mmCIF file of C-alpha atoms in Angstrom:
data_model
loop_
_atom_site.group_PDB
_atom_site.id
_atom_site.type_symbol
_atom_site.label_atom_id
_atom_site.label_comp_id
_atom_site.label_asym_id
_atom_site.label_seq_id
_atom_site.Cartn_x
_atom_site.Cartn_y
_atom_site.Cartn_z
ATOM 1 C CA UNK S 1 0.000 0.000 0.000
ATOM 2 C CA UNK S 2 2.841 2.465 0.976
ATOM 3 C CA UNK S 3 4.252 2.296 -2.693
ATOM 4 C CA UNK S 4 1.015 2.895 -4.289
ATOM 5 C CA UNK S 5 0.669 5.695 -2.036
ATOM 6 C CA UNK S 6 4.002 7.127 -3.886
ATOM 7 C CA UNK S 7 2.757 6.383 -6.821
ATOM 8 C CA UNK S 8 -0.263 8.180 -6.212
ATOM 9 C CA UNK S 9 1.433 11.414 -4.912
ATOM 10 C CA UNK S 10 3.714 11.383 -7.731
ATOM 11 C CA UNK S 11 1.533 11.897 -10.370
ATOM 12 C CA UNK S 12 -0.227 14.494 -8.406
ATOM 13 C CA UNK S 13 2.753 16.704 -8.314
ATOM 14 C CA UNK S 14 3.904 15.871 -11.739
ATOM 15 C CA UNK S 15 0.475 16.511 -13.270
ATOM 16 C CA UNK S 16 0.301 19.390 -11.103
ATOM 17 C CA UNK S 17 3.669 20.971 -12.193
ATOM 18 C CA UNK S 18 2.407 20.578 -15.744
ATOM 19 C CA UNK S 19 -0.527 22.654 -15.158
ATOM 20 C CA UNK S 20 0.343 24.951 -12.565
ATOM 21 C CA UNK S 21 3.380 25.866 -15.211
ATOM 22 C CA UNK S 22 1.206 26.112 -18.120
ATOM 23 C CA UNK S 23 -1.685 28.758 -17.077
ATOM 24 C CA UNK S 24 1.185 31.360 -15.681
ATOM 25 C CA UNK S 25 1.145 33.447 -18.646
ATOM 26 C CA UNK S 26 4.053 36.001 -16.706
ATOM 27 C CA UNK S 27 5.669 33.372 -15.348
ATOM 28 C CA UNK S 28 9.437 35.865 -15.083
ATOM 29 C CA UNK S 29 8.794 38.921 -14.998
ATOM 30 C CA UNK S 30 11.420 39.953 -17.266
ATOM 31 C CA UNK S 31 9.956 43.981 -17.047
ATOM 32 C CA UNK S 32 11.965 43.636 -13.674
ATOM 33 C CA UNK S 33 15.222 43.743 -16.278
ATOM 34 C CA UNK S 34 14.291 46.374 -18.063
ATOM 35 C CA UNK S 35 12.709 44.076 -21.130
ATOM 36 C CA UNK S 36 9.567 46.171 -22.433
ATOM 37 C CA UNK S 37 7.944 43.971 -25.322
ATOM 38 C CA UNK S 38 7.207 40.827 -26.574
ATOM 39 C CA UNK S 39 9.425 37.943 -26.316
ATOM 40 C CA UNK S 40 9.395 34.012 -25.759
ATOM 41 C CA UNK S 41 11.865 31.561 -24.254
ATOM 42 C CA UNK S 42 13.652 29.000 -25.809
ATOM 43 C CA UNK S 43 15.510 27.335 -23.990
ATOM 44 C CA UNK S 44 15.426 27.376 -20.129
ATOM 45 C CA UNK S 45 18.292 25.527 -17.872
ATOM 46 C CA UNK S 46 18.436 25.399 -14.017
ATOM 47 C CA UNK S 47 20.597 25.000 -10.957
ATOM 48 C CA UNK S 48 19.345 24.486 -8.044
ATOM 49 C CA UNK S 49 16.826 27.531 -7.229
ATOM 50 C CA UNK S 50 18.932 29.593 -10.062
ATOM 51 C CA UNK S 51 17.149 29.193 -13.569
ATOM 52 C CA UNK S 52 18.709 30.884 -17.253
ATOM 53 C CA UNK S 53 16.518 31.614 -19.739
ATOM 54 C CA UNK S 54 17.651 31.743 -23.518
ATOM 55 C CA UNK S 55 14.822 34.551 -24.712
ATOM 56 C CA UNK S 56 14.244 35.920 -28.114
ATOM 57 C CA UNK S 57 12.108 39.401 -28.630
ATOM 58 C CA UNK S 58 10.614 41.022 -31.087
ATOM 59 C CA UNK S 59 13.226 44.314 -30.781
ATOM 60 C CA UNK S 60 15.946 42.291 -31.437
ATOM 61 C CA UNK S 61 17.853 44.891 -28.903
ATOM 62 C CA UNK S 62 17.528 43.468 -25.822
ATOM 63 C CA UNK S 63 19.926 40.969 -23.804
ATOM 64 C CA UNK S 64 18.925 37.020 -24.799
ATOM 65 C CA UNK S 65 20.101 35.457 -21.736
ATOM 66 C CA UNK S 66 18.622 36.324 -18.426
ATOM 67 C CA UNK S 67 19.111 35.104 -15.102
ATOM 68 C CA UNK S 68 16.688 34.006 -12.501
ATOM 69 C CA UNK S 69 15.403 32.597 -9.372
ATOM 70 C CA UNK S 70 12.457 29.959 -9.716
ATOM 71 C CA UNK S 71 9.544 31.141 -7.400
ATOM 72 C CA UNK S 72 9.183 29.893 -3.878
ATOM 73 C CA UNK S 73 6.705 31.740 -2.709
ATOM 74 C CA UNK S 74 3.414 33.592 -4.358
ATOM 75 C CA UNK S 75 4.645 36.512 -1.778
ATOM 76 C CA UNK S 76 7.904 37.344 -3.400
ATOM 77 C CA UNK S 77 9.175 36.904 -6.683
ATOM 78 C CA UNK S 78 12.455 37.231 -8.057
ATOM 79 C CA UNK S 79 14.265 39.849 -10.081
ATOM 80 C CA UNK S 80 15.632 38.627 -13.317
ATOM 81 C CA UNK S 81 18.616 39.900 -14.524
ATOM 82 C CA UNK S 82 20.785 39.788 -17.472
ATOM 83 C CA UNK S 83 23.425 37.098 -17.394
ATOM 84 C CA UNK S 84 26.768 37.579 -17.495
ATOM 85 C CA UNK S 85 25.788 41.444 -17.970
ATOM 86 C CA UNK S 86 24.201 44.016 -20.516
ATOM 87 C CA UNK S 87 28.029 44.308 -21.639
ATOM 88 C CA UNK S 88 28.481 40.512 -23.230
ATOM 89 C CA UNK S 89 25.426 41.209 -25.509
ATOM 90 C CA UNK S 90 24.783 43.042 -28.907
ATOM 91 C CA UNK S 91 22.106 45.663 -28.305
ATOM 92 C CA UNK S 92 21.655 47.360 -31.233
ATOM 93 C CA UNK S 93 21.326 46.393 -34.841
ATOM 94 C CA UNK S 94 25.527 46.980 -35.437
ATOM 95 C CA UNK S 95 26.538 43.353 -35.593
ATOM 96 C CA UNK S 96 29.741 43.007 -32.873
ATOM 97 C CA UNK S 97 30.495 38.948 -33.238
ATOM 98 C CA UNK S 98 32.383 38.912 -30.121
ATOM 99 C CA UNK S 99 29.157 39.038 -28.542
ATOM 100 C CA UNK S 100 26.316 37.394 -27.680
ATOM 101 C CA UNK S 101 23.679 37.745 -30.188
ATOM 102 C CA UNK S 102 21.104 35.027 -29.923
ATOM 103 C CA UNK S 103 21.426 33.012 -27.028
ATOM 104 C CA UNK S 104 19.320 29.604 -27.942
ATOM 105 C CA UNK S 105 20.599 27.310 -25.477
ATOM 106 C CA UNK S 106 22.690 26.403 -21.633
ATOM 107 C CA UNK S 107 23.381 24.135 -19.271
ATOM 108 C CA UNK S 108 25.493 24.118 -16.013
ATOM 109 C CA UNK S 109 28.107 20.912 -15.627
ATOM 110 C CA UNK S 110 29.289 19.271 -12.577
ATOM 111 C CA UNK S 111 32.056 21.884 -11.824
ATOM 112 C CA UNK S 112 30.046 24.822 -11.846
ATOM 113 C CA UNK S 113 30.702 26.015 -15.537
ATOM 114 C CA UNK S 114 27.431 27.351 -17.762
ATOM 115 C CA UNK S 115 27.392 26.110 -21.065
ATOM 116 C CA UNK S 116 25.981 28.546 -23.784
ATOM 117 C CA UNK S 117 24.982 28.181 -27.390
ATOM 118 C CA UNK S 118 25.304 31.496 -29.155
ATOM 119 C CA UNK S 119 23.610 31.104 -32.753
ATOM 120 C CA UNK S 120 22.172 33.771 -34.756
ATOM 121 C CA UNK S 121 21.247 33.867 -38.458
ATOM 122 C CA UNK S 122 19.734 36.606 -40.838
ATOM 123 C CA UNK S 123 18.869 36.210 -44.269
ATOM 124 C CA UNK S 124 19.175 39.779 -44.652
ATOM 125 C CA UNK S 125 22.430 39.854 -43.051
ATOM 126 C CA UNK S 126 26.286 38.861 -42.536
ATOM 127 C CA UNK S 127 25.733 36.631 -40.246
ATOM 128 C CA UNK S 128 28.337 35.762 -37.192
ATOM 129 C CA UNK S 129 29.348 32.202 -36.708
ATOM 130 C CA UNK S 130 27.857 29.727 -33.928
ATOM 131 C CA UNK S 131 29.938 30.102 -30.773
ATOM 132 C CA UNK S 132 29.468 27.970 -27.761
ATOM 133 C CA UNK S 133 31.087 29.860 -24.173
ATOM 134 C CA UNK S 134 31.522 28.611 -20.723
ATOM 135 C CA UNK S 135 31.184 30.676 -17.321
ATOM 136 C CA UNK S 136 32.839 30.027 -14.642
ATOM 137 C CA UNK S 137 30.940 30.201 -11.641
ATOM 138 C CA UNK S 138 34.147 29.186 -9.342
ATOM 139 C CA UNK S 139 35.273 32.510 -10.893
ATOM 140 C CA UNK S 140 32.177 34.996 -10.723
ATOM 141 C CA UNK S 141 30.841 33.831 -13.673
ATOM 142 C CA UNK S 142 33.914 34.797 -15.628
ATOM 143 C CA UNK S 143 34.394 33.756 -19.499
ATOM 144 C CA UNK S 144 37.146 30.623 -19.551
ATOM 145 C CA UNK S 145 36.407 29.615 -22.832
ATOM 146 C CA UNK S 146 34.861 30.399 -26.267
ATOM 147 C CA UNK S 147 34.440 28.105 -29.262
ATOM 148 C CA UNK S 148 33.350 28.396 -32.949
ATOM 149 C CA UNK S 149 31.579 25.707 -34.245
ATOM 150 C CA UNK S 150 30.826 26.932 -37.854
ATOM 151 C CA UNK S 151 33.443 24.341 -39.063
ATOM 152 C CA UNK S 152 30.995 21.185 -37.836
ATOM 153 C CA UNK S 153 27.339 23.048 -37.935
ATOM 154 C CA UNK S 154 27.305 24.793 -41.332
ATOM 155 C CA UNK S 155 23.257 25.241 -40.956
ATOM 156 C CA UNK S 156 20.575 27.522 -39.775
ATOM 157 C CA UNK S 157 19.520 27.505 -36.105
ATOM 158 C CA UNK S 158 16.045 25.838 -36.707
ATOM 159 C CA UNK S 159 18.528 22.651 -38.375
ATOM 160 C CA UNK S 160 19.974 22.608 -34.750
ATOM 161 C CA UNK S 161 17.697 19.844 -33.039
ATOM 162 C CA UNK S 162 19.131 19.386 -29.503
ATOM 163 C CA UNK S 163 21.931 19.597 -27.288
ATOM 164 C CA UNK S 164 23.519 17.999 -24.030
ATOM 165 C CA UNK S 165 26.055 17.685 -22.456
ATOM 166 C CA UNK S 166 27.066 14.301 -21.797
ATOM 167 C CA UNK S 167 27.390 12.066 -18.633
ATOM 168 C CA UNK S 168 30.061 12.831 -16.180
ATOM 169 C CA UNK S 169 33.168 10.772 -16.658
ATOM 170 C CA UNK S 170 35.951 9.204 -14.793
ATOM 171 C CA UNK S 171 36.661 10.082 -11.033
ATOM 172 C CA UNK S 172 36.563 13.884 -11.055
ATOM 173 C CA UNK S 173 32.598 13.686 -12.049
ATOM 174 C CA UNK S 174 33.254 15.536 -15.117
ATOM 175 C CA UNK S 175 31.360 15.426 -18.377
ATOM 176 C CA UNK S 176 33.863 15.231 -21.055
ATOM 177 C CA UNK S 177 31.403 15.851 -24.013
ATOM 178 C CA UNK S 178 28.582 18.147 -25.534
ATOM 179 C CA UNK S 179 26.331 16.375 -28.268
ATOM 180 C CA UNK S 180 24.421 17.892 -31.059
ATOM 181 C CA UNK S 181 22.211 16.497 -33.011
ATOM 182 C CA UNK S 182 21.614 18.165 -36.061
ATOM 183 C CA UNK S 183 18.193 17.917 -38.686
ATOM 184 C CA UNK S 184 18.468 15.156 -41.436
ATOM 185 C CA UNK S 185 21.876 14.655 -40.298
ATOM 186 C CA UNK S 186 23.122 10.252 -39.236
ATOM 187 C CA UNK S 187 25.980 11.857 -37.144
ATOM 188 C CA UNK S 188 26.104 12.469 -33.730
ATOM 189 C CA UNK S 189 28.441 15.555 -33.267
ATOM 190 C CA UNK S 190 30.423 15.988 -30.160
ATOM 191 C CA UNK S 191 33.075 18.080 -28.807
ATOM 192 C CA UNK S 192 35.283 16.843 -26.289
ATOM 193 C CA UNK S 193 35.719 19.631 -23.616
ATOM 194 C CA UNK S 194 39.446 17.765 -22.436
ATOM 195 C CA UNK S 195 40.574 17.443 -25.312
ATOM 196 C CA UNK S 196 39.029 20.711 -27.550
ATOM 197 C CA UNK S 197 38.414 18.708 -30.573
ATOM 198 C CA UNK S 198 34.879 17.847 -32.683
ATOM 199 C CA UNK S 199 33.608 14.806 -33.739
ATOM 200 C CA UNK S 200 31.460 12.900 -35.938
ATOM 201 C CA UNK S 201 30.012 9.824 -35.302
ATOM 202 C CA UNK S 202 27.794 7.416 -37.658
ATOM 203 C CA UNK S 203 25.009 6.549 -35.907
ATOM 204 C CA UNK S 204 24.119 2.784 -37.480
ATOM 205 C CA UNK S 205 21.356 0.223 -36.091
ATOM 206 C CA UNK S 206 20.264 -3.348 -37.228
ATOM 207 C CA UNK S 207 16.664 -2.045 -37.558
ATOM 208 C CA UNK S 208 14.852 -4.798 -38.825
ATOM 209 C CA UNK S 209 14.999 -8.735 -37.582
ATOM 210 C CA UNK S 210 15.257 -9.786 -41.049
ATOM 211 C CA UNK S 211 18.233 -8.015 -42.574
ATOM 212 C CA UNK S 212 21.690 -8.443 -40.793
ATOM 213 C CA UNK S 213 23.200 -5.185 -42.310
ATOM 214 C CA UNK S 214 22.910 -1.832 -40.002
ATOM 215 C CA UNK S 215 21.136 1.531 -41.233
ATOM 216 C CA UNK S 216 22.183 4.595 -40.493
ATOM 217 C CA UNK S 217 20.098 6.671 -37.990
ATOM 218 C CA UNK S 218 18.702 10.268 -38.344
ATOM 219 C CA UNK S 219 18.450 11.265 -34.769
ATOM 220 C CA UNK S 220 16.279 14.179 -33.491
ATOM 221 C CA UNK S 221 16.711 13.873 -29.485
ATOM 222 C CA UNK S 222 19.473 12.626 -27.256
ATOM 223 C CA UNK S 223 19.397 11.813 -23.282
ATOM 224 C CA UNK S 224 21.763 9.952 -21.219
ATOM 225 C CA UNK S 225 20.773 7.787 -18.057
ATOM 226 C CA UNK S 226 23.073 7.351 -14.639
ATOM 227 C CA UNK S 227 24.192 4.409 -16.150
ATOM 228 C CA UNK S 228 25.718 6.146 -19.038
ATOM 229 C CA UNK S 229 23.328 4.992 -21.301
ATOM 230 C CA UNK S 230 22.554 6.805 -24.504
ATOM 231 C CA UNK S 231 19.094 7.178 -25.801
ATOM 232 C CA UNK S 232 18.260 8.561 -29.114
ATOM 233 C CA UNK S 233 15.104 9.241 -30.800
ATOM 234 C CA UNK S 234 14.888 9.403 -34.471
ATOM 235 C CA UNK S 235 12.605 10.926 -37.132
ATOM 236 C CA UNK S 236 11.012 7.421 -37.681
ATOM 237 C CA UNK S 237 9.330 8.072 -33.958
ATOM 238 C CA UNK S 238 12.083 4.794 -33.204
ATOM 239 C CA UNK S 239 13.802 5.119 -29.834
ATOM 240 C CA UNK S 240 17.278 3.178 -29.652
ATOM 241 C CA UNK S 241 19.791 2.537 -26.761
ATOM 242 C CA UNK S 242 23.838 2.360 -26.522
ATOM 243 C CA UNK S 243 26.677 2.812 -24.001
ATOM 244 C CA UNK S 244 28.655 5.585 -23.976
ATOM 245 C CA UNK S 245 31.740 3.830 -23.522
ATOM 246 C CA UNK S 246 30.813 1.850 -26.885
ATOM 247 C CA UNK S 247 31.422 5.358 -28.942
ATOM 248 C CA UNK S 248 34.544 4.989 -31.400
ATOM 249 C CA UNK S 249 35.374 6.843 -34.660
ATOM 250 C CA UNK S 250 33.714 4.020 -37.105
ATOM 251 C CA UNK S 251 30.558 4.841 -35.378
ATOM 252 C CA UNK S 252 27.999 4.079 -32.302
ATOM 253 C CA UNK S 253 25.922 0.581 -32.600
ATOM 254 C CA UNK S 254 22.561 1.353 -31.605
ATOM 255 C CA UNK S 255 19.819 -1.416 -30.406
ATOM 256 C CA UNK S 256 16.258 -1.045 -31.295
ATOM 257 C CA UNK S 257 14.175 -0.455 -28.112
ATOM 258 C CA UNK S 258 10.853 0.138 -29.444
ATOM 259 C CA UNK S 259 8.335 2.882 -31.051
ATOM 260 C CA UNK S 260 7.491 6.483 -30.135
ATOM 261 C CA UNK S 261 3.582 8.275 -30.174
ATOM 262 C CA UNK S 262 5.139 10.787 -32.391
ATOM 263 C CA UNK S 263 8.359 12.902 -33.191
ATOM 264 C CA UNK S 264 10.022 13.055 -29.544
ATOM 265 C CA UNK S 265 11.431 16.491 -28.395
ATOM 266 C CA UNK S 266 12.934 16.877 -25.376
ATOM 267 C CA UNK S 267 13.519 13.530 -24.066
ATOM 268 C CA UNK S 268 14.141 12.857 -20.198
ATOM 269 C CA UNK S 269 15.105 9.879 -18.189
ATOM 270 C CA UNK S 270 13.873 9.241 -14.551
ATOM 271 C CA UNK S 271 14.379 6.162 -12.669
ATOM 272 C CA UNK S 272 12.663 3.560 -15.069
ATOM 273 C CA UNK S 273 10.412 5.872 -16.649
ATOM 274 C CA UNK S 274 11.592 8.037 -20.264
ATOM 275 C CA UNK S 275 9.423 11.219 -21.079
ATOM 276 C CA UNK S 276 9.109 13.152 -24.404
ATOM 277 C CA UNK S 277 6.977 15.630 -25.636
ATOM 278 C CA UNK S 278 5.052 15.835 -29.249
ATOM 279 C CA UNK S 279 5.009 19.410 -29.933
ATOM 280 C CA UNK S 280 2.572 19.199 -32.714
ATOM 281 C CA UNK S 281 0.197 17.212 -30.810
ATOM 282 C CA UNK S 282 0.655 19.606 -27.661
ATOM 283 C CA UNK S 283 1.427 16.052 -25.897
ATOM 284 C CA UNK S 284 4.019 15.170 -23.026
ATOM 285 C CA UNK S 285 3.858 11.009 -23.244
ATOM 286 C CA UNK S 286 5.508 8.768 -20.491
ATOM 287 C CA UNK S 287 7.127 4.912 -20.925
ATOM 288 C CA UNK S 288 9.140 2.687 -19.452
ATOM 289 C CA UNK S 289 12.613 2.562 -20.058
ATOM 290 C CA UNK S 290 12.619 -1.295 -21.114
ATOM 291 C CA UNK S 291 13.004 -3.552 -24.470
ATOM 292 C CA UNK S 292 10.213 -4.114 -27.328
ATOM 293 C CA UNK S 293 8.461 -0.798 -26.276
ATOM 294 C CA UNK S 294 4.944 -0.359 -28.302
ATOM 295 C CA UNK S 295 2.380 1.940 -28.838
ATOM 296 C CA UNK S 296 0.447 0.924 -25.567
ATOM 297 C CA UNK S 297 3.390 1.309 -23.805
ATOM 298 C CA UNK S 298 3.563 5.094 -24.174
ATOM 299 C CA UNK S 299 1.169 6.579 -22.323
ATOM 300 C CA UNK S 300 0.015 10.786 -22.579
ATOM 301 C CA UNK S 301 -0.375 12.122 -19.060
ATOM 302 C CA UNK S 302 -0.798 15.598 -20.358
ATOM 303 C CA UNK S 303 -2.272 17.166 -23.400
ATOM 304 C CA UNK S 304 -2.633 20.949 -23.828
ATOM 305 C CA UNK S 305 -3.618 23.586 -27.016
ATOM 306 C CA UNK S 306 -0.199 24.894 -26.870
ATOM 307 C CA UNK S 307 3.088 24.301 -28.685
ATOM 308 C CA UNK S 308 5.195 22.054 -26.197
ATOM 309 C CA UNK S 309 8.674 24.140 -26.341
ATOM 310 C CA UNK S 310 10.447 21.693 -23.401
ATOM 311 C CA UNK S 311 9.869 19.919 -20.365
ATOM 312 C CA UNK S 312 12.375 19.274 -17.758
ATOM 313 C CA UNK S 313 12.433 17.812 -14.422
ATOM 314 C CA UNK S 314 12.561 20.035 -10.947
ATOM 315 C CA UNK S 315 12.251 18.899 -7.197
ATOM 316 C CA UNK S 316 10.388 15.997 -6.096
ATOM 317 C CA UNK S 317 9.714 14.215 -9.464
ATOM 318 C CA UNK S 318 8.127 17.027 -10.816
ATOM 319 C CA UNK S 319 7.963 17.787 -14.102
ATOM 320 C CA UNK S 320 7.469 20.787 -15.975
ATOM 321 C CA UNK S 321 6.436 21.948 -19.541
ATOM 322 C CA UNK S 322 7.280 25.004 -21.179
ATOM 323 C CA UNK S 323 4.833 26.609 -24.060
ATOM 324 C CA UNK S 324 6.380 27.859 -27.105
ATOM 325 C CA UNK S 325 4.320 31.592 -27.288
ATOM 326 C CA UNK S 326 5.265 35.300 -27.117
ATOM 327 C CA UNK S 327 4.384 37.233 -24.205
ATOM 328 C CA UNK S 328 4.774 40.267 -22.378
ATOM 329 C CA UNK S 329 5.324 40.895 -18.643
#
C-alpha cells in the first residue's frame, strides 16, 4: 500500500507541475530587467533555485540570456537579470560577433561552468558564426572559454535539433562531451571539452529482424541515463539505446528499443520511466525505459492547445512543460 501511495502522490505533483506551469502566462517577470515587449523563451536551464533563460524578442535589442530565481513563494518573486551582464550582448542592430547575439541554449556541468549556445542567423544579413562559451561560476561567472563551431554546424539555427552535455566521466565527475544532433543529419556531433576537438560519429542500427546489415540513424533527441546509457530518438518516432563507452570513430551501434507516439522532443530519463513531448500534438507522453516498447506502452499524461517548447524535471519528481508563445510581462 505504501508504494502505491508514492505512486499516487507522484503523479499528483507531476500533473500538477504541468498545469500549474502552463496557465502562468508572466511566469518571469522579465519587465523587472528592463525588457519592455514581446518575447518568448527558448531554452530554459536550471541549478538548483537559479534558472537561465535563452529569450528571443521582437526588438531584437535586448539581452537574450537572463538570469533568474524559480519562485518559492506567491509573496515574493524574483528579479531577473541579465546574465553575465548588458556588456556581453549586442544591443543594437551593429553586428559586434564577439558578442552574444542570440542566445538559444545552456546548461550548467558538474564543476560549476554554464554552457551557452550562441547562434544567430539573418537572411538579410552577414551573419556571425555559432559560438558555444563557458562561465565560470568558481570565478564569478567569468568567461574561460569560447568556441566556434561553424566548421561542424554549417546550418541555420532551426537545423539545430538538440543539445547535451554528456554524462560525467571518470573520477573527477566531469562530463567530457557536448552532443548535437543536427536535422536530417546520421551523425552524432560531439566536442570533447578535455581534449578541444569535434567529432562525428555514424550513428548505425540493425533495424529490422530480417536483414543483418545496419542503417544509419537520423536522430532528433538525445538523453543519457546514470548508467551512461545513450538514448536517441529518431525521425522514424524509433527510440534506440547504446553505451557511452561503446562510442569509437567508425561509429555508435545502436539497439532497437521500441516505437514512439510521435516525433520526440525533449527527451528525459527518470528512474525507469523516459518522457518526451510531441510538440505538434501539444502532448508530453511517459514509458518505461525497457526492451520491445509499443504503442500501448507510451502513455500521454498531459495534453494541452499549446506548442510544447520543453519539459524538464525540478524537485520531487516534478515535471514541468514550457509553451512555445510570445508574451509580455
Amino acid at each position: 500500500m505504501r508504494h502505491k501511495h508514492f505512486l499516487i502522490d507522484r503523479e499528483v505533483i507531476l500533473l500538477t507541475a504541468l498545469i500549474v506551469f502552463n496557465t502562468s502566462s508572466a511566469s518571469w517577470l522579465l519587465a523587472g530587467c528592463g525588457l519592455k515587449g514581446p518575447y518568448r523563451v527558448l531554452h530554459l536551464s536550471t541549478n538548483n533555485n537559479h534558472v537561465y533563460l535563452s529569450i528571443e524578442t521582437k526588438s531584437q535589442i535586448f539581452p537574450t540570456l537572463i538570469e533568474t530565481e524559480w519562485p518559492t513563494t506567491c509573496v515574493r518573486f524574483p528579479i531577473p537579470k541579465v546574465f553575465p551582464h548588458r556588456s556581453f550582448h549586442n544591443t543594437d542592430h551593429h553586428r559586434n560577433c564577439r558578442l552574444i547575439q542570440q542566445a538559444r541554449w545552456s546548461q550548467m556541468d558538474n564543476f560549476q561552468r554554464l554552457w551557452v549556445m550562441d547562434f544567430d542567423w539573418s537572411a538579410k544579413q552577414n551573419n556571425c558564426l555559432p559560438k558555444l562559451l563557458a562561465f565560470d561560476f568558481m570565478r564569478q561567472g567569468m568567461e574561460v572559454l569560447r568556441i566556434d563551431c561553424h566548421k561542424f554546424m554549417k546550418i541555420r539555427p532551426e537545423q539545430l535539433l538538440d543539445i547535451k552535455l554528456g554524462p560525467a566521466m571518470g573520477k573527477r565527475g566531469m562530463e567530457q562531451f557536448i552532443y548535437f544532433i543536427l536535422a536530417k543529419d546520421t551523425h552524432l556531433v560531439a566536442y570533447d571539452i578535455f581534449e578541444q576537438k569535434w567529432f562525428r560519429y555514424p550513428l548505425l542500427s540493425k533495424k529490422y529482424e530480417d536483414i543483418a546489415v545496419s542503417l544509419p540513424v537520423k536522430p532528433r533527441n538525445v538523453a543519457f541515463s546514470h548508467q551512461k546509457e545513450i538514448l536517441i530518438a529518431d525521425e522514424d518516432d524509433k527510440l534506440y539505446i547504446s553505451n557511452s563507452s561503446d562510442i569509437v570513430n567508425a561509429g555508435l551501434q545502436l539497439k532497437l528499443l521500441g516505437s514512439l507516439l510521435g516525433s520526440a522532443e525533449s527527451l528525459l530519463i527518470d528512474r525507469n520511466d523516459m518522457f518526451y513531448a510531441i510538440p505538434a500534438f501539444g502532448a508530453v507522453v511517459r514509458c518505461p525505459r525497457k526492451h520491445n516498447i509499443t504503442a500501448e506502452d507510451n502513455e500521454i499524461i498531459y495534453l494541452t492547445t499549446r506548442n510544447i517548447k520543453q519539459i524538464f524535471f525540478r524537485t520531487k519528481g516534478s515535471l514541468f512543460s514550457l509553451i512555445d508563445h510570445w508574451q509580455e510581462d
